Tab-separated table of C-alpha atoms in Angstrom:
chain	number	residue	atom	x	y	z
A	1399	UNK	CA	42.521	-5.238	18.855
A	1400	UNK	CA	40.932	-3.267	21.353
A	1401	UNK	CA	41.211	-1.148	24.755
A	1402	UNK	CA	41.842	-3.624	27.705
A	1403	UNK	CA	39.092	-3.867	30.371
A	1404	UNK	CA	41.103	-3.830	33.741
A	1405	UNK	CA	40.642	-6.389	36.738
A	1406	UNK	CA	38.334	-4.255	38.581
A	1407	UNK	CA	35.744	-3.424	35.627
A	1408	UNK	CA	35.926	-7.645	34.679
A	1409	UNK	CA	35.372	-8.286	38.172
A	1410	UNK	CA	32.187	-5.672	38.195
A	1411	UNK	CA	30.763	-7.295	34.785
A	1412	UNK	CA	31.033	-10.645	36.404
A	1413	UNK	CA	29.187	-9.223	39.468
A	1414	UNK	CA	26.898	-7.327	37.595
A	1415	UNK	CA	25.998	-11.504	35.216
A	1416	UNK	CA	26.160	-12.949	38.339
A	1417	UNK	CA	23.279	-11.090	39.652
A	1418	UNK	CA	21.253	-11.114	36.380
A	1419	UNK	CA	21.605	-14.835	36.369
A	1420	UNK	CA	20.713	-15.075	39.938
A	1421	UNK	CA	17.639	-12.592	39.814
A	1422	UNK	CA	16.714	-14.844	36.124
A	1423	UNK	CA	16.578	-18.282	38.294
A	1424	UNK	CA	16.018	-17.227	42.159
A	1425	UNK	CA	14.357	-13.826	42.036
A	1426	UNK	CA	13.147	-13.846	45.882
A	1427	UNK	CA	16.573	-15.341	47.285
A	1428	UNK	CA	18.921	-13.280	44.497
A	1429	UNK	CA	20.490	-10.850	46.602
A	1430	UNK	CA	20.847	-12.286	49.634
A	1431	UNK	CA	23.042	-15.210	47.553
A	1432	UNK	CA	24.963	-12.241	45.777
A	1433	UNK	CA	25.383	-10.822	49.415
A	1434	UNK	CA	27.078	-14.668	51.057
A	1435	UNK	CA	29.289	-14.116	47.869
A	1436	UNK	CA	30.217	-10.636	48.068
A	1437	UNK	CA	30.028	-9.707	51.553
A	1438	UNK	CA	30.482	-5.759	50.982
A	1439	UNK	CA	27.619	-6.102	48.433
A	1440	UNK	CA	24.668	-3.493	49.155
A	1441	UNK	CA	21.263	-3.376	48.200
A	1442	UNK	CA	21.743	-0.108	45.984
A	1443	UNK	CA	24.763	-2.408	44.095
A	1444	UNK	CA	22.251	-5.151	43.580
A	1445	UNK	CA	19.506	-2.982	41.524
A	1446	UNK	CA	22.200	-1.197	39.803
A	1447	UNK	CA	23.706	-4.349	38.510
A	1448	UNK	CA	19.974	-5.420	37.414
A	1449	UNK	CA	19.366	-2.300	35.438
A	1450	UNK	CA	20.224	-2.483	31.686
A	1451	UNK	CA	22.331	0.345	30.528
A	1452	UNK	CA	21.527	0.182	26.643
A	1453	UNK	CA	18.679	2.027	25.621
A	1454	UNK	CA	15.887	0.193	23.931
A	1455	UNK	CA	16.184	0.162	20.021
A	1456	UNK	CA	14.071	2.505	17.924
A	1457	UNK	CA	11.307	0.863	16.585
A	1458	UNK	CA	9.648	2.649	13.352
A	1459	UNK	CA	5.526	2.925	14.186
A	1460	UNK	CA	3.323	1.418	11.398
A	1461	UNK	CA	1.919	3.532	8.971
A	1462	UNK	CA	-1.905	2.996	9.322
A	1463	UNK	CA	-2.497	4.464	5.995
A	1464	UNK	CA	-0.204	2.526	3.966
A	1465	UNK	CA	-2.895	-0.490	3.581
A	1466	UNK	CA	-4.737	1.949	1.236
A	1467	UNK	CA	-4.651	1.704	-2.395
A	1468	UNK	CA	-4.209	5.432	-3.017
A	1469	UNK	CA	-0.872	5.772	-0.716
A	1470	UNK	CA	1.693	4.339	-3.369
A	1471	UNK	CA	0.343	7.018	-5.870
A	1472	UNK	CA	0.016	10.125	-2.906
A	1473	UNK	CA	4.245	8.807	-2.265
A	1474	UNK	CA	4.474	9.064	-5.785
A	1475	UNK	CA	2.843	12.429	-6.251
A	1476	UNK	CA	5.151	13.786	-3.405
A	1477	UNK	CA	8.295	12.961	-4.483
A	1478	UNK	CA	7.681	14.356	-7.885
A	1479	UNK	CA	6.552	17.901	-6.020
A	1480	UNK	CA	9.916	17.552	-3.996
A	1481	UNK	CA	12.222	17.615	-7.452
A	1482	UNK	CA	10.121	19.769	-9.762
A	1483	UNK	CA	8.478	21.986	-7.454
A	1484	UNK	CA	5.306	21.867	-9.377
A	1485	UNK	CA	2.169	22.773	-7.269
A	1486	UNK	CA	-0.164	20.999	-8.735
A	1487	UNK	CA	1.422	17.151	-7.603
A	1488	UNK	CA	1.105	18.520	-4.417
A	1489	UNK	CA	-2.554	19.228	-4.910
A	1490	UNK	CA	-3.393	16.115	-6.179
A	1491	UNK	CA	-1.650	14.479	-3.232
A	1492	UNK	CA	-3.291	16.610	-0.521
A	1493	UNK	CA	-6.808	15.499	-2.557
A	1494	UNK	CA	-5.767	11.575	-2.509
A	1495	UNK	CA	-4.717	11.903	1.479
A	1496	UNK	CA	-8.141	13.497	1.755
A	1497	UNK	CA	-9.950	10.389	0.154
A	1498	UNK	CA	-7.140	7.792	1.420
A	1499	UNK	CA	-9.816	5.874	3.484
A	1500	UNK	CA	-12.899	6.507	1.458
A	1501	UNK	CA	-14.190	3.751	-0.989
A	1502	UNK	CA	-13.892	4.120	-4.860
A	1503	UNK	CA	-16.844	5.062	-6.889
A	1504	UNK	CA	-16.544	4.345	-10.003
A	1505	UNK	CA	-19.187	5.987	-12.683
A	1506	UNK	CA	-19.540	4.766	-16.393
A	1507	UNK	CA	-21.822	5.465	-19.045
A	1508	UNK	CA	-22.689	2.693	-21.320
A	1509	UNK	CA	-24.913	3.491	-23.873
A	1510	UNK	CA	-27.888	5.472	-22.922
A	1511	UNK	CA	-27.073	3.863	-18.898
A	1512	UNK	CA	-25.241	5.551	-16.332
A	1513	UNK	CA	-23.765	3.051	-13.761
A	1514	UNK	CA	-22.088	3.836	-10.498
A	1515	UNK	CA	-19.654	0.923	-8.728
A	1516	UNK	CA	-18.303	1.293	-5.196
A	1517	UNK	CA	-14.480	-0.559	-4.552
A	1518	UNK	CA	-12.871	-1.221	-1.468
A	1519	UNK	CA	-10.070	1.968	-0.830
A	1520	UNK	CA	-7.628	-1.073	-0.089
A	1521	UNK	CA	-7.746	-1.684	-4.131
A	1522	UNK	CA	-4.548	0.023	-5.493
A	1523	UNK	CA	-5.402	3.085	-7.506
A	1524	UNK	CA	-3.389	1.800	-10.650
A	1525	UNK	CA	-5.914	-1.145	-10.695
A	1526	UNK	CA	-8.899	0.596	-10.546
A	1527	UNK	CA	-7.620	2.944	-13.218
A	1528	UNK	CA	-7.495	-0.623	-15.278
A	1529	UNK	CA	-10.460	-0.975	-14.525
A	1530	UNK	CA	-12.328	2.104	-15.914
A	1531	UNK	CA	-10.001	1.640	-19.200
A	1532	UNK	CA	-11.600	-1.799	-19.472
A	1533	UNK	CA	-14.897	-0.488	-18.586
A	1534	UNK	CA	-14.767	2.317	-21.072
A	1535	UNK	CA	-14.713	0.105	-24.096
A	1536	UNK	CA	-17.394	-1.797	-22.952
A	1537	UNK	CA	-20.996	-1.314	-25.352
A	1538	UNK	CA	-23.680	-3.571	-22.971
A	1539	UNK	CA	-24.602	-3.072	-19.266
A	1540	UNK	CA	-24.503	-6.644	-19.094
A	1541	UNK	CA	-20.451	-6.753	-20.298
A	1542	UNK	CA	-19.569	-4.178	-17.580
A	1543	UNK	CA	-21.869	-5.371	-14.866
A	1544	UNK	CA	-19.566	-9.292	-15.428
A	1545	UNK	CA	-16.456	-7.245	-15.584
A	1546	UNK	CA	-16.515	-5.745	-12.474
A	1547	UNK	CA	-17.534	-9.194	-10.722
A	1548	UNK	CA	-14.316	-10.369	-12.089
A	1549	UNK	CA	-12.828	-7.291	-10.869
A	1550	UNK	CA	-14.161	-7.914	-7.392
A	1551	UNK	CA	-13.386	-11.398	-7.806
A	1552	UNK	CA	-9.593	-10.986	-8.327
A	1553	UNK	CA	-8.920	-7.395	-6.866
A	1554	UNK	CA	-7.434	-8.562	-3.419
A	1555	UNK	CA	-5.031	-10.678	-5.600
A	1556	UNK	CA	-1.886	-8.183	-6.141
């Protein structure tokens, strides 16, 4: 089942809740009460008893640049770099980092127009790609210009 604690290292975990309790309810009067119930009980005891001995768990920071909409694809670019070794993923990755917090611009030619639209960089990339697919068939200023208000309309909804 399990190595046995002996009677002195019980007594000392005892002690040692004793005194957490104590400090928890009574902090000013804590160790003189611990020191009417264990007369041989110093000072030095009494902090030692209060100290945790686990260290505090690991927490992983947050990744300020995950909110962007070009992070999934930069992860994505990465990964295929790591198993094929193939410089150019890794440029294209180093470019997205470059422009993770920048806004989109999006430029289309319709016609005999040439229209630029600026996106939010907390769009994912895959949807703006959509986008320029959709806006690519597009013949009228007017169609593209009521696209992309739907587009800006719906693009926070994932």
């Amino acid at each position: 089942m399990g190595k046995k604690f002996s009677p002195e290292r019980l007594a000392s975990f005892r002690r040692m809740r004793m005194a957490r309790r104590l400090f928890k309810k009574q902090p000013l009067f804590a160790y003189s009460l611990m020191h009417e119930a264990y007369p041989d009980y110093t000072h030095a005891q009494f902090l030692d008893d209060l100290r945790y001995r686990r260290p505090p768990k690991k927490r992983k920071g947050k990744n300020g640049i995950q909110k962007y909409g070009r992070y999934c694809r930069m992860q994505e670019l990465l990964l295929r770099y790591g198993q094929d070794r193939n410089i150019a993923h890794a440029l294209q990755a180093q470019k997205l980092r470059e422009r993770m917090a920048k806004p989109y611009r999006v430029r289309v030619t319709v016609g005999s127009y040439r229209l630029e639209y600026g996106f939010s960089p907390l769009v994912p990339i895959a949807h703006i790609e959509h986008l320029v697919e959709m806006l690519a068939r597009r013949s009228t200023e007017q169609e593209a210009d009521r696209l992309v208000q739907e587009f800006r309309e719906t693009a926070h909804i994932s």
